[in-house]
Amino acid sequence: MDFDHDLNEQQEKAVKTTKQYVRVVAGAGSGKTRVLTYRLAYLIAKMNASPSSILAITFTNKASREMNERATNLVREVTGFTPRLNIFTFHAFCARLLRMEHEALEYPANFTILDEEGRSKLIKNCAVELGYKKGDDIVKQAAKFIDKKKGQGKYPWDYKIEWESFSGERTCQKIYELYEQRKGESYCFDFDDLLLKTVLLLDLDPSVQERWKGKYSHILVDEFQDTDPVQYKLLELLSAKETSLYVVGDPDQTIYTWRGASQKIILDFTKEHQDAETIILNENYRSTKNILEVANRLIAKNKNRVPKDLFTNAEEGAKIECCFQPNAEDEAEWVAKRIVDLAKEKMTREGKPDYSSIAILYRSSYMTRTFEAALKDRGIPYRIFGGLRFYERMEVKDVLAYCTLMVNPKDDIAFERIANRPRRAVGEASIDYLRKEAHEKKISEYEFILQGNYEDSSVPKRALRLLRDMSISIEEAKKKLEERVEAFSSILRSFLKEIGYMDYLQNEEDVEEDRIGNVNALFTDIDNFLTKHPDSTFEDYLQNVSLLISGQDDMSDGNFVSMMTIHVAKGLEFDNVFIIFMNQGAFPNQRAISERKEGEEEERRLAYVAFTRARKRLYLSGNGSYSYSTGDNSYPSSYFKEAGINLPKTPYMDLENRYFGEKRRGRSYFSDGEHISPFTEKKKEPAPTLHEKAPTNGITNWQEGEKLHHDKFGDGVVVKVITSTIIAVKFEEGIKTIIGNNVQVHRIHEKGEEA
């Protein structure tokens, strides 16, 4: 690595700056990740900053992993040592801080993070508890109300409703209050809580402030244009007077204002910090000149931006190809034909057409139907990203819910998910009775089942008996996990088989989904995580899964066309990009423009992001199908004209008038409830719990054929090395999959004595 020769002039300036406040405006494809990783390495290698004094924040787990790997390698190359870097997403950092400060929260460290489905279920349960039905309109209204209030950083106790701004607001408030109470009783946080509770702690607790304010001398933030006010408040609370704040982003790529992001934060950075330095990266290393020309011309129409034009020393490249077809079927055929031709230009090693560098991007998910059909008809392989991801699949969420109960027995949402999976004659009515009786006793639903006192319970006896059997099995599996004798995946596999869950999946008819295969993939995922992170706990794995919120996190390489929304595609690049359904009213989206003040400029930024995903060829298409939002046939997106693109004339419509005529508008800190400790009374020599790190024997280099002694299973021979810490061993009672660095495992030397 050479800090002088590996970077262009502006990149080098950004990496080596000594200013306390720095805003790097990094255009698409200008090497912002390179600048961030080199900056991290430069701080450590040249400015003698301790790795522990640096905090880097990214917006996706994928970006966090990539930056960590690249920065670690750079530092190792320059200094010879491998640093431990603090690179997190906002949510991951906050989850870590909250677990470390759990005593200040009066929470256990093993709190659960609710995903979107769990959050939705809890809101419905609260509505039912207040006398409503799950399908009532007020439930959806309450969910939106809670979203809005949390986006404003407000909990129910932070404000009063003097008069209703909409019908049902007071009811929504009551549901919100109960939602927070039940969540607190279950020791759960939702994703908004991770940020809000962290900000509250840092803002209101002097002892926590003292530990964290100024802990990091350097704070670096990626994708700063997507920061929301709560996240920015967090950065301010972590910063002391001498803290350096280094932000990288592009106002032209702010596409998440609907999710709370504020473009104003990056635009006003130099107002907030008047001595801040702004460095613009505008040399593009991704796209051809023709692609950048149309992207620059389009985004120049926006007013709220930092002026810059991307340029490149690359070749002019292919002309932008575009079409506007009579209907969606014809548009899909046009796209499919060109994909076939593109794939034949570059063959795979096996002599097959190469589809791996082709992507179809779209404004909204509904647009894919006709394109999927056209691709299937021609035998073109494709994958849709950003839809149902691995960790969102039914069976994966079921297994993780069982795991969650082993860590947090107060999680009612996890319990209700698996109460009848596999089927245990536990219907909605039984759950309603159980929920009510557990709340009356001020314990969780799982604890109610576990304690075994069902006198005068309204829950059917058969359901109680089967749930009791389930709880005993969970506790036995939990004990085995705490003993760390066998690999976690091996214990969980046996547990799921014992309770009948694997047979349940076997009987679930679904020709399109290999459910048992997905569960096995989850076991592999657990093993891989604990092998890559030997200092981590099983609880750390569960937290890691709960924080995987990006549509890019399960993205993999393969010989297929990648299909995704433009929001999911942000940060990615492909040789050949097709942007489809460029119809006025669809893209730009008429509803987004009418509902949000900055909607028009954000839609244009979205198109700019889409254009700049392309490296070599860019294809733009639309169709004249009837639009229910406008009540008329569709006509070409205004972005064709704004980008200076001349559509080819077509015989079926007066394209000249429809395209160049006047624009037409379409019609177109917690609950006050009693907290019960989830921890049982400690014994004199307690085994480590699932959220504690266990001592090890330090052995990670087992070989097949080696002999060992296990304190519980006796002598054995290694028959398979699965990972550096997980091995299969043949004992007298059979083959066991065990953790090879467990303190109960001892290597046996050739002479026969134990190591």
mmCIF file with all atom_site columns, N, CA, C and O in Angstrom, residues 225 254 261-269 271:
data_model
loop_
_atom_site.group_PDB
_atom_site.id
_atom_site.type_symbol
_atom_site.label_atom_id
_atom_site.label_alt_id
_atom_site.label_comp_id
_atom_site.label_asym_id
_atom_site.label_entity_id
_atom_site.label_seq_id
_atom_site.pdbx_PDB_ins_code
_atom_site.Cartn_x
_atom_site.Cartn_y
_atom_site.Cartn_z
_atom_site.occupancy
_atom_site.B_iso_or_equiv
_atom_site.pdbx_formal_charge
_atom_site.auth_seq_id
_atom_site.auth_comp_id
_atom_site.auth_asym_id
_atom_site.auth_atom_id
_atom_site.pdbx_PDB_model_num
ATOM 1  N N  . GLN A 1 225 ? -25.379 10.886 3.807  1.00 0.00 ? 225 GLN A N  1
ATOM 2  C CA . GLN A 1 225 ? -26.590 11.513 3.270  1.00 0.00 ? 225 GLN A CA 1
ATOM 3  C C  . GLN A 1 225 ? -27.861 10.797 3.737  1.00 0.00 ? 225 GLN A C  1
ATOM 4  O O  . GLN A 1 225 ? -28.952 11.350 3.654  1.00 0.00 ? 225 GLN A O  1
ATOM 5  N N  . THR A 1 254 ? -29.341 10.772 -1.851 1.00 0.00 ? 254 THR A N  1
ATOM 6  C CA . THR A 1 254 ? -30.261 10.674 -0.710 1.00 0.00 ? 254 THR A CA 1
ATOM 7  C C  . THR A 1 254 ? -31.593 10.125 -1.215 1.00 0.00 ? 254 THR A C  1
ATOM 8  O O  . THR A 1 254 ? -32.346 10.839 -1.870 1.00 0.00 ? 254 THR A O  1
ATOM 9  N N  . ALA A 1 261 ? -34.525 9.705  6.726  1.00 0.00 ? 261 ALA A N  1
ATOM 10 C CA . ALA A 1 261 ? -33.246 10.345 6.403  1.00 0.00 ? 261 ALA A CA 1
ATOM 11 C C  . ALA A 1 261 ? -33.478 11.812 6.052  1.00 0.00 ? 261 ALA A C  1
ATOM 12 O O  . ALA A 1 261 ? -34.501 12.172 5.471  1.00 0.00 ? 261 ALA A O  1
ATOM 13 N N  . SER A 1 262 ? -32.513 12.648 6.421  1.00 0.00 ? 262 SER A N  1
ATOM 14 C CA . SER A 1 262 ? -32.633 14.080 6.147  1.00 0.00 ? 262 SER A CA 1
ATOM 15 C C  . SER A 1 262 ? -31.426 14.554 5.335  1.00 0.00 ? 262 SER A C  1
ATOM 16 O O  . SER A 1 262 ? -30.298 14.563 5.826  1.00 0.00 ? 262 SER A O  1
ATOM 17 N N  . GLN A 1 263 ? -31.693 14.952 4.100  1.00 0.00 ? 263 GLN A N  1
ATOM 18 C CA . GLN A 1 263 ? -30.617 15.468 3.244  1.00 0.00 ? 263 GLN A CA 1
ATOM 19 C C  . GLN A 1 263 ? -30.023 16.744 3.835  1.00 0.00 ? 263 GLN A C  1
ATOM 20 O O  . GLN A 1 263 ? -28.844 17.047 3.624  1.00 0.00 ? 263 GLN A O  1
ATOM 21 N N  . LYS A 1 264 ? -30.820 17.437 4.613  1.00 0.00 ? 264 LYS A N  1
ATOM 22 C CA . LYS A 1 264 ? -30.398 18.706 5.227  1.00 0.00 ? 264 LYS A CA 1
ATOM 23 C C  . LYS A 1 264 ? -29.161 18.516 6.111  1.00 0.00 ? 264 LYS A C  1
ATOM 24 O O  . LYS A 1 264 ? -28.323 19.415 6.225  1.00 0.00 ? 264 LYS A O  1
ATOM 25 N N  . ILE A 1 265 ? -29.010 17.325 6.705  1.00 0.00 ? 265 ILE A N  1
ATOM 26 C CA . ILE A 1 265 ? -27.901 17.082 7.636  1.00 0.00 ? 265 ILE A CA 1
ATOM 27 C C  . ILE A 1 265 ? -26.557 17.173 6.916  1.00 0.00 ? 265 ILE A C  1
ATOM 28 O O  . ILE A 1 265 ? -25.620 17.816 7.397  1.00 0.00 ? 265 ILE A O  1
ATOM 29 N N  . ILE A 1 266 ? -26.442 16.541 5.747  1.00 0.00 ? 266 ILE A N  1
ATOM 30 C CA . ILE A 1 266 ? -25.168 16.608 5.023  1.00 0.00 ? 266 ILE A CA 1
ATOM 31 C C  . ILE A 1 266 ? -25.002 17.966 4.342  1.00 0.00 ? 266 ILE A C  1
ATOM 32 O O  . ILE A 1 266 ? -23.889 18.507 4.276  1.00 0.00 ? 266 ILE A O  1
ATOM 33 N N  . LEU A 1 267 ? -26.102 18.546 3.863  1.00 0.00 ? 267 LEU A N  1
ATOM 34 C CA . LEU A 1 267 ? -26.000 19.849 3.204  1.00 0.00 ? 267 LEU A CA 1
ATOM 35 C C  . LEU A 1 267 ? -25.612 20.948 4.192  1.00 0.00 ? 267 LEU A C  1
ATOM 36 O O  . LEU A 1 267 ? -24.890 21.883 3.841  1.00 0.00 ? 267 LEU A O  1
ATOM 37 N N  . ASP A 1 268 ? -26.074 20.840 5.443  1.00 0.00 ? 268 ASP A N  1
ATOM 38 C CA . ASP A 1 268 ? -25.809 21.878 6.451  1.00 0.00 ? 268 ASP A CA 1
ATOM 39 C C  . ASP A 1 268 ? -24.602 21.571 7.328  1.00 0.00 ? 268 ASP A C  1
ATOM 40 O O  . ASP A 1 268 ? -24.364 22.270 8.324  1.00 0.00 ? 268 ASP A O  1
ATOM 41 N N  . PHE A 1 269 ? -23.836 20.550 6.991  1.00 0.00 ? 269 PHE A N  1
ATOM 42 C CA . PHE A 1 269 ? -22.702 20.151 7.829  1.00 0.00 ? 269 PHE A CA 1
ATOM 43 C C  . PHE A 1 269 ? -21.716 21.299 8.022  1.00 0.00 ? 269 PHE A C  1
ATOM 44 O O  . PHE A 1 269 ? -21.185 21.506 9.119  1.00 0.00 ? 269 PHE A O  1
ATOM 45 N N  . LYS A 1 271 ? -22.433 24.407 8.000  1.00 0.00 ? 271 LYS A N  1
ATOM 46 C CA . LYS A 1 271 ? -23.049 25.438 8.835  1.00 0.00 ? 271 LYS A CA 1
ATOM 47 C C  . LYS A 1 271 ? -22.934 25.048 10.305 1.00 0.00 ? 271 LYS A C  1
ATOM 48 O O  . LYS A 1 271 ? -22.689 25.890 11.170 1.00 0.00 ? 271 LYS A O  1
#
